[in-house]
Coordinates of C-alpha atoms in Angstrom, one line a residue:
M3 CA 140.2 142.6 152.9
T4 CA 140.8 142.8 156.7
G5 CA 143.6 145.2 157.6
L6 CA 144.1 146.8 154.2
R7 CA 143.1 150.4 153.9
L8 CA 141.8 151.6 150.5
P9 CA 140.4 155.0 149.5
E10 CA 136.8 155.5 150.5
A11 CA 134.4 154.6 147.7
D12 CA 132.7 157.6 146.0
A13 CA 129.0 157.1 146.7
G14 CA 128.1 159.3 143.8
V15 CA 130.0 157.2 141.4
L16 CA 128.5 154.0 142.7
A17 CA 125.0 155.5 142.4
R18 CA 125.7 156.3 138.7
R19 CA 127.0 152.8 137.8
E20 CA 124.4 152.0 135.2
E21 CA 125.0 155.3 133.5
I22 CA 128.7 154.9 133.5
V23 CA 128.5 151.3 132.1
A24 CA 126.3 152.5 129.3
A25 CA 128.7 155.4 128.4
L26 CA 131.6 153.0 128.4
R27 CA 129.8 150.6 126.1
G28 CA 129.4 153.5 123.7
I29 CA 133.2 153.9 123.6
V30 CA 134.2 150.2 123.7
P31 CA 131.3 148.2 122.0
G32 CA 130.7 144.5 121.8
E33 CA 132.4 142.4 124.6
G34 CA 134.7 145.2 125.6
V35 CA 132.8 146.1 128.8
I36 CA 132.2 143.5 131.6
D37 CA 129.8 144.5 134.4
R38 CA 128.4 141.2 135.7
E39 CA 129.8 140.1 139.0
R40 CA 130.6 136.5 138.0
E41 CA 132.4 137.7 134.9
M42 CA 134.4 140.3 136.8
R43 CA 135.7 137.7 139.3
P44 CA 138.9 136.9 137.4
Y45 CA 139.9 140.6 137.8
E46 CA 139.3 140.9 141.5
S47 CA 143.0 140.5 142.4
D48 CA 146.4 140.3 140.8
G49 CA 149.3 137.9 141.8
L50 CA 148.9 139.1 145.4
T51 CA 145.8 137.0 146.0
A52 CA 145.6 137.7 149.7
Y53 CA 143.6 140.8 148.7
R54 CA 140.5 140.8 146.6
Q55 CA 138.1 143.5 145.5
L56 CA 135.5 143.6 142.6
P57 CA 135.9 146.7 140.4
L58 CA 133.0 149.0 139.4
V59 CA 133.3 147.7 135.8
V60 CA 136.0 146.1 133.6
V61 CA 136.8 147.7 130.3
L62 CA 138.9 146.0 127.6
P63 CA 139.9 148.5 124.9
S64 CA 141.5 147.3 121.7
N65 CA 143.2 150.5 120.4
T66 CA 144.8 153.7 121.7
E67 CA 141.8 155.9 120.6
Q68 CA 139.5 153.8 122.9
V69 CA 141.9 154.1 125.8
S70 CA 142.0 157.9 125.2
Q71 CA 138.2 158.2 125.1
V72 CA 137.8 156.0 128.3
L73 CA 140.3 158.1 130.2
R74 CA 138.8 161.4 128.9
Y75 CA 135.4 160.3 130.0
C76 CA 136.6 159.2 133.5
H77 CA 138.5 162.4 134.0
A78 CA 135.5 164.5 133.0
N79 CA 133.2 162.6 135.4
G80 CA 135.6 162.1 138.3
I81 CA 135.8 158.3 138.0
R82 CA 138.9 156.5 139.2
V83 CA 140.8 154.1 136.9
V84 CA 143.0 151.1 137.7
P85 CA 145.2 150.0 134.8
R86 CA 145.9 146.2 134.5
G87 CA 148.2 144.1 132.4
A88 CA 148.4 140.4 132.8
G89 CA 147.6 140.5 136.5
T90 CA 150.9 138.9 137.6
S91 CA 151.9 141.7 139.9
L92 CA 153.0 140.5 143.3
S93 CA 152.5 143.8 145.1
G94 CA 148.8 144.4 144.6
G95 CA 149.5 147.1 142.0
A96 CA 146.4 146.1 139.9
L97 CA 144.1 145.6 142.9
P98 CA 140.7 147.0 141.8
L99 CA 138.6 149.6 143.7
S100 CA 134.9 149.2 144.1
D101 CA 134.3 152.7 142.5
A102 CA 136.9 152.4 139.8
V103 CA 137.0 151.3 136.2
L104 CA 139.5 148.4 135.7
L105 CA 141.2 149.1 132.4
G106 CA 142.5 145.8 131.1
M107 CA 145.1 146.0 128.4
G108 CA 145.1 142.4 127.3
K109 CA 143.9 143.0 123.8
F110 CA 147.0 145.1 123.0
N111 CA 148.9 141.9 122.1
R112 CA 150.8 142.6 118.8
V113 CA 154.4 143.2 118.0
L114 CA 154.0 146.2 115.7
D115 CA 157.5 146.6 114.2
I116 CA 160.8 144.8 114.3
D117 CA 163.8 146.9 113.3
F118 CA 166.9 144.8 113.2
P119 CA 169.2 147.5 111.7
N120 CA 168.4 149.7 114.7
R121 CA 168.2 146.8 117.1
C122 CA 164.8 147.6 118.5
A123 CA 161.2 146.5 118.3
V124 CA 157.9 148.2 118.9
A125 CA 155.3 146.2 120.9
Q126 CA 151.9 146.8 122.4
P127 CA 151.8 146.5 126.2
G128 CA 149.9 143.2 126.2
V129 CA 152.7 141.3 124.5
T130 CA 154.4 138.9 126.9
N131 CA 158.0 139.5 127.9
L132 CA 159.0 136.2 126.4
G133 CA 156.8 136.9 123.3
I134 CA 159.2 139.7 122.3
T135 CA 162.2 137.3 122.3
K136 CA 160.2 134.7 120.4
A137 CA 159.4 137.3 117.7
V138 CA 163.1 138.1 117.1
E139 CA 165.1 134.9 118.0
H140 CA 165.1 133.7 114.4
E141 CA 167.6 136.4 113.6
G142 CA 169.7 135.7 116.7
F143 CA 168.3 138.5 118.8
Y144 CA 166.5 138.6 122.2
Y145 CA 165.0 141.0 124.8
A146 CA 167.3 140.9 127.9
P147 CA 165.1 141.4 131.0
D148 CA 163.7 138.0 131.9
P149 CA 161.5 137.9 135.1
S150 CA 160.6 134.4 136.3
S151 CA 157.0 135.1 135.1
Q152 CA 158.2 136.0 131.6
I153 CA 156.0 133.5 129.9
A154 CA 152.9 135.3 131.3
C155 CA 153.9 138.9 132.4
T156 CA 153.5 141.6 129.8
I157 CA 155.9 144.3 128.6
G158 CA 153.4 147.0 129.7
G159 CA 153.4 145.5 133.3
N160 CA 157.2 145.3 133.1
V161 CA 157.3 149.1 132.3
G162 CA 154.9 149.8 135.2
E163 CA 157.1 147.9 137.7
N164 CA 160.5 148.3 136.2
S165 CA 160.9 144.5 136.2
G166 CA 164.3 142.8 136.2
G167 CA 165.0 139.1 136.1
V168 CA 167.9 136.7 136.4
H169 CA 170.1 138.5 133.8
C170 CA 169.6 142.1 135.0
L171 CA 172.9 142.1 136.8
K172 CA 174.8 142.4 133.4
Y173 CA 172.1 143.6 131.1
G174 CA 170.0 145.9 133.3
L175 CA 166.4 146.3 134.3
T176 CA 163.4 147.4 132.1
T177 CA 164.5 151.0 132.4
N178 CA 167.8 150.1 130.7
N179 CA 166.2 148.3 127.9
V180 CA 163.2 150.5 127.0
L181 CA 163.8 153.2 124.4
G182 CA 160.3 154.8 124.3
V183 CA 156.6 154.6 125.1
E184 CA 153.3 155.9 123.8
L185 CA 151.4 157.1 126.9
V186 CA 147.8 158.2 127.4
L187 CA 147.2 160.7 130.2
I188 CA 144.1 160.7 132.4
T189 CA 142.9 163.7 130.3
G190 CA 142.9 161.5 127.2
E191 CA 145.9 163.2 125.7
V192 CA 148.3 160.9 123.9
V193 CA 152.0 161.7 124.3
R194 CA 155.2 160.0 123.1
L195 CA 158.4 159.8 125.2
G196 CA 161.6 158.6 123.6
G197 CA 161.7 156.4 120.6
K198 CA 164.1 154.6 118.3
H199 CA 166.6 157.4 118.5
L200 CA 169.5 157.2 121.0
D201 CA 168.5 160.3 123.1
A202 CA 165.8 162.9 123.2
G203 CA 165.9 166.6 123.9
G204 CA 164.2 168.1 126.9
L205 CA 163.5 166.5 130.3
E206 CA 164.1 162.7 130.6
L207 CA 160.5 161.8 131.4
L208 CA 160.7 158.3 130.1
S209 CA 162.6 157.2 133.2
V210 CA 159.8 158.8 135.3
I211 CA 157.2 156.6 133.6
I212 CA 159.1 153.4 133.9
G213 CA 158.4 152.1 137.4
S214 CA 155.5 154.5 138.0
E215 CA 153.0 151.6 138.8
G216 CA 150.1 153.0 136.7
L217 CA 150.0 156.3 138.7
L218 CA 150.9 158.6 135.8
G219 CA 149.4 157.3 132.7
V220 CA 148.5 154.2 130.6
V221 CA 151.1 152.9 128.3
T222 CA 149.8 151.8 124.9
E223 CA 153.0 151.1 123.0
V224 CA 156.6 150.2 124.0
T225 CA 159.8 150.5 122.0
V226 CA 162.4 148.0 123.4
R227 CA 166.1 147.5 122.8
L228 CA 167.1 144.2 121.2
L229 CA 170.4 142.5 121.9
K230 CA 172.3 139.9 119.9
K231 CA 172.5 136.5 121.5
P232 CA 175.9 135.9 123.1
D233 CA 178.3 133.5 121.2
T234 CA 178.6 131.3 124.3
A235 CA 176.7 131.0 127.6
R236 CA 177.7 128.5 130.3
A237 CA 176.3 128.1 133.8
V238 CA 177.8 126.6 136.9
L239 CA 176.0 125.1 139.9
V240 CA 177.9 125.7 143.2
G241 CA 176.8 124.2 146.5
F242 CA 177.8 125.6 149.9
P243 CA 177.5 124.4 153.5
T244 CA 176.0 127.7 154.7
S245 CA 174.1 130.6 153.1
E246 CA 176.8 132.9 154.5
D247 CA 179.4 131.1 152.4
A248 CA 177.3 131.5 149.3
G249 CA 176.8 135.2 150.0
E250 CA 180.5 135.6 150.5
C251 CA 181.1 134.0 147.1
V252 CA 178.8 136.5 145.4
A253 CA 180.6 139.4 147.1
R254 CA 184.0 138.1 146.1
T255 CA 183.0 137.4 142.5
I256 CA 181.7 140.9 141.9
G257 CA 184.6 142.4 143.9
A258 CA 187.0 140.7 141.6
G259 CA 185.6 142.7 138.7
I260 CA 183.7 139.7 137.2
I261 CA 180.2 140.6 136.0
P262 CA 178.3 137.4 135.3
A263 CA 175.2 137.4 133.2
G264 CA 173.4 136.3 136.3
I265 CA 174.0 135.0 139.8
E266 CA 171.0 133.4 141.5
M267 CA 170.8 131.8 144.9
M268 CA 168.5 129.3 146.6
D269 CA 168.5 127.9 150.1
R270 CA 167.9 124.3 151.2
D271 CA 164.1 124.5 151.2
A272 CA 163.9 126.1 147.8
I273 CA 166.5 123.6 146.4
A274 CA 164.5 120.6 147.6
A275 CA 161.2 122.1 146.2
A276 CA 162.7 123.0 142.8
E277 CA 164.4 119.6 142.4
A278 CA 161.2 117.7 143.2
F279 CA 159.4 119.9 140.7
V280 CA 161.7 119.7 137.7
N281 CA 164.4 117.0 138.5
V282 CA 167.4 118.7 137.0
G283 CA 170.0 117.2 139.4
Y284 CA 170.3 119.9 142.1
P285 CA 172.4 118.7 145.0
L286 CA 170.2 118.1 148.0
D287 CA 173.0 117.9 150.7
V288 CA 173.9 121.6 150.6
E289 CA 172.5 124.6 152.6
A290 CA 172.8 127.0 149.7
L291 CA 173.1 126.8 145.9
L292 CA 174.4 129.4 143.5
I293 CA 173.7 129.4 139.7
I294 CA 176.3 131.6 138.1
E295 CA 176.1 132.2 134.3
L296 CA 178.9 133.6 132.2
D297 CA 178.4 134.6 128.6
G298 CA 180.4 136.2 125.7
P299 CA 183.2 134.8 123.5
E300 CA 184.1 131.2 124.2
A301 CA 187.6 131.9 125.4
E302 CA 186.4 134.6 127.8
C303 CA 183.8 132.3 129.2
A304 CA 186.4 129.5 129.8
H305 CA 188.7 131.9 131.5
L306 CA 186.1 133.4 133.8
L307 CA 184.8 129.9 134.7
G308 CA 188.2 129.1 136.0
E309 CA 188.2 132.4 138.0
V310 CA 184.8 131.8 139.5
S311 CA 185.5 128.2 140.3
A312 CA 188.6 129.3 142.3
I313 CA 186.6 131.9 144.2
A314 CA 184.0 129.4 145.0
Q315 CA 186.5 126.9 146.3
G316 CA 187.9 129.6 148.5
C317 CA 184.4 130.1 150.0
N318 CA 184.1 126.5 151.1
A319 CA 182.1 125.2 148.1
T320 CA 181.3 121.5 148.5
T321 CA 179.9 120.8 145.0
L322 CA 180.7 122.5 141.6
R323 CA 179.1 121.5 138.3
V324 CA 179.6 123.3 135.0
S325 CA 177.1 123.0 132.1
N326 CA 178.5 121.2 129.1
S327 CA 175.6 121.8 126.7
E328 CA 172.9 124.3 126.0
E329 CA 170.3 121.7 127.2
E330 CA 172.1 121.3 130.5
R331 CA 172.4 125.1 131.0
L332 CA 168.7 125.6 130.4
G333 CA 168.1 122.7 132.9
F334 CA 170.0 124.6 135.6
W335 CA 167.8 127.6 135.0
A336 CA 164.6 125.5 134.8
G337 CA 164.7 124.8 138.5
R338 CA 165.3 128.4 139.4
K339 CA 162.5 129.7 137.0
A340 CA 160.1 127.2 138.6
A341 CA 161.1 127.9 142.2
F342 CA 157.9 129.9 143.0
P343 CA 155.4 127.3 141.8
A344 CA 157.6 124.6 143.3
V345 CA 157.4 126.1 146.7
G346 CA 153.7 126.1 146.4
R347 CA 153.8 122.3 146.6
I348 CA 155.4 122.4 150.1
S349 CA 153.2 125.0 151.7
P350 CA 149.5 125.8 151.5
D351 CA 150.3 129.5 151.1
Y352 CA 153.3 131.7 150.8
L353 CA 154.2 135.4 150.5
C354 CA 156.8 136.3 148.0
M355 CA 158.7 139.3 149.3
D356 CA 160.9 141.7 147.3
G357 CA 163.6 143.9 148.8
T358 CA 167.1 144.9 147.7
I359 CA 170.3 145.2 149.7
P360 CA 173.9 146.0 149.1
R361 CA 175.7 142.8 148.1
K362 CA 178.2 142.9 151.0
A363 CA 175.2 142.7 153.4
L364 CA 174.0 139.3 152.1
P365 CA 175.6 137.2 154.8
L366 CA 174.3 139.4 157.6
V367 CA 170.8 139.7 156.2
L368 CA 170.5 135.9 155.6
S369 CA 171.6 135.3 159.2
R370 CA 169.1 137.9 160.5
M371 CA 166.3 136.4 158.4
R372 CA 166.8 133.1 160.2
E373 CA 166.4 134.9 163.5
L374 CA 163.2 136.5 162.2
S375 CA 161.9 133.1 161.1
E376 CA 162.3 131.8 164.6
K377 CA 160.7 134.9 166.1
H378 CA 157.6 134.6 163.9
G379 CA 157.4 130.8 164.0
L380 CA 157.3 130.5 160.2
R381 CA 159.6 128.9 157.6
C382 CA 161.2 131.0 154.9
A383 CA 162.6 129.7 151.6
N384 CA 165.1 132.0 150.0
V385 CA 165.2 132.5 146.2
F386 CA 166.8 135.6 144.9
H387 CA 168.9 137.6 142.4
A388 CA 172.1 137.4 144.5
G389 CA 174.2 139.3 142.0
D390 CA 172.3 142.6 142.5
G391 CA 171.1 142.0 146.0
N392 CA 167.4 141.6 145.0
L393 CA 165.9 139.3 147.6
H394 CA 162.8 137.2 147.2
P395 CA 162.2 135.4 150.5
L396 CA 159.2 133.1 150.3
I397 CA 157.4 133.1 153.7
L398 CA 155.5 129.8 154.1
Y399 CA 152.2 129.9 156.1
D400 CA 148.8 128.4 156.3
A401 CA 145.9 131.0 156.1
N402 CA 143.5 128.4 157.3
K403 CA 145.4 128.2 160.6
G404 CA 145.3 132.0 161.0
E405 CA 148.9 132.5 160.1
M406 CA 148.5 135.3 157.6
D407 CA 148.9 138.2 160.0
A408 CA 152.2 136.7 161.3
A409 CA 153.4 136.1 157.7
E410 CA 152.7 139.8 156.8
E411 CA 154.5 141.0 159.9
F412 CA 157.4 138.7 159.1
G413 CA 157.6 140.2 155.6
A414 CA 157.4 143.7 157.0
D415 CA 160.4 142.9 159.3
I416 CA 162.4 141.6 156.3
L417 CA 161.8 144.8 154.4
R418 CA 162.6 147.0 157.4
L419 CA 165.9 145.0 157.6
C420 CA 166.6 145.7 154.0
V421 CA 166.3 149.5 154.6
E422 CA 168.3 149.2 157.9
V423 CA 171.4 147.8 156.0
G424 CA 171.3 150.4 153.3
G425 CA 168.9 148.8 150.9
V426 CA 165.4 149.6 149.5
L427 CA 161.9 148.3 149.9
T428 CA 161.5 146.9 146.4
G429 CA 163.7 145.6 143.6
E430 CA 161.2 144.8 140.8
H431 CA 157.8 143.9 142.2
G432 CA 156.8 147.5 143.0
V433 CA 155.2 149.0 146.0
G434 CA 151.5 148.6 145.2
V435 CA 149.5 148.1 148.4
E436 CA 151.9 145.4 149.8
K437 CA 154.7 147.9 150.8
R438 CA 152.7 151.1 150.7
D439 CA 152.5 151.5 154.5
L440 CA 156.2 150.8 154.8
M441 CA 157.2 153.7 152.6
P442 CA 157.8 156.0 155.7
E443 CA 160.6 153.5 156.8
M444 CA 162.6 154.7 153.8
F445 CA 161.2 158.2 153.0
D446 CA 160.3 161.1 155.3
E447 CA 157.2 163.3 154.8
V448 CA 159.1 165.8 152.6
D449 CA 160.3 163.0 150.3
L450 CA 156.9 161.5 149.9
A451 CA 155.3 164.9 149.4
H452 CA 157.7 165.7 146.5
Q453 CA 156.9 162.3 144.9
Q454 CA 153.2 163.0 145.1
R455 CA 153.7 166.5 143.6
L456 CA 155.2 164.7 140.5
K457 CA 152.0 162.6 140.3
C458 CA 150.0 165.8 140.5
A459 CA 151.7 167.1 137.4
F460 CA 150.3 164.1 135.4
D461 CA 147.1 163.4 137.4
A462 CA 145.9 166.5 139.3
E463 CA 142.7 164.8 140.5
G464 CA 144.4 161.6 141.7
L465 CA 142.2 159.4 139.6
L466 CA 144.8 156.9 138.3
N467 CA 145.4 153.9 140.6
P468 CA 144.7 155.7 143.9
G469 CA 145.6 153.9 147.1
K470 CA 148.8 152.5 145.7
V471 CA 152.4 153.4 146.6
F472 CA 151.7 156.4 148.9
P473 CA 150.6 155.7 152.5
T474 CA 148.7 159.0 152.8
L475 CA 146.7 160.5 150.0
H476 CA 146.9 164.3 149.6
R477 CA 144.9 166.6 147.4
C478 CA 147.2 168.3 144.9
A479 CA 146.0 171.7 146.0
E480 CA 147.1 170.8 149.6
L481 CA 150.6 169.8 148.4
G482 CA 150.9 173.0 146.5
R483 CA 149.6 175.4 149.2
M484 CA 151.8 178.3 150.2
H485 CA 153.2 178.5 153.7
V486 CA 153.2 181.9 155.3
S487 CA 155.6 182.6 158.3
G488 CA 155.5 185.7 160.4
G489 CA 153.0 187.3 158.0
Q490 CA 155.6 187.2 155.2
L491 CA 155.4 185.3 152.0
P492 CA 158.4 183.2 151.0
F493 CA 160.6 184.9 148.4
P494 CA 158.5 188.1 148.2
D495 CA 160.4 189.4 145.2
L496 CA 159.1 186.6 143.0
P497 CA 156.0 187.4 140.8
R498 CA 152.8 185.5 141.9
F499 CA 150.4 184.0 139.4

């Protein structure tokens, strides 16, 4: 793992490996503990396969009580823990540590309750995103967030990363669609935040947990919001001579007060790769392609299709095709959903980036990314959620030709550009290790210290997923130390405990 800094391994923990494995087998019997090197190999990385590290041991609990006991044991013995869902994270959020227990949640794979009158469902964290929709679609309901990896990614991982998807423009991210969680703290305590009710008293801690990347606790149950399937959904494919024209179309559409269910964009390289992969009839003579979906009552969809078509024509659209059946609509989306694996056919390796920008900056950012592509001598295929400005540039490189360092620097420059134009480092993939060292581009030391103080409130010893998100690790006592100036304590009238 050249170039990636991880917390220094605890020699004392490594020396006690046999003792630790035996204790964990006492908590999770049978095949729930994996300690042989070959059998641990599948867990050595997540979706960011450029970095690999074998864990100390893999533990696969099957119920909340086992999770509680494992965390309680690790807390009492100073052992680090890395939680893992399906391993589809693209930011290295589930990258193991050599002295840490990898806590795999794959056995938590049941939908526990479906409550149609309250329009919600309760699922274990190992249920796939798409699995929730499959469980409720017979009654005309679905779960709205739909990442491209929805067939494989789990709802627990979605909570950890605050995942979005192609329809998050209208229906929101995970944080807008999760009503409650059951959470196990590093001390082994089990707490519930939120639930089926509309609102809860006290501090809104649920939103703190969603997107916390496994740093605060381990989710063992998720209550999600269910939505009724729209009466009508129609998609339109619009081709443009330049990416700037497509970006302008997005800005004008949202500026006109139209909120489509989704607006996705692909550039020429991504279009060609996706069409070769799924053969859905994407135009190959355009520089940029938008997929715009409108849903709701049929009359509303028809009206908005006319409005969007007029806006597109005003932005120099060269092709425009409206879906006339559900099969055709799903075909339009099939290419977009398959864009990531499709690009894998045209390049030996690629980095999938994830940054978010204000929509109005799309034309500028796309132009600047072309300049960066020339600077670094690497191609870049663009596939992203254009409606909410969440970019997913795919940097094409060949690790066997020594191009990985250039690809990583290219990616870092793209993320710096996102911050420069008023955006953020991540939209839905999380920070993990991939963007960790870029956090100072967006936050100063005071900002980062306050974020780490929040972690300290949940995990005072820093045992949960260390080395992720924060570029510099601090002991909680260090963050909480008192500063004395001129021999005077701050606020001397306050009582000291």
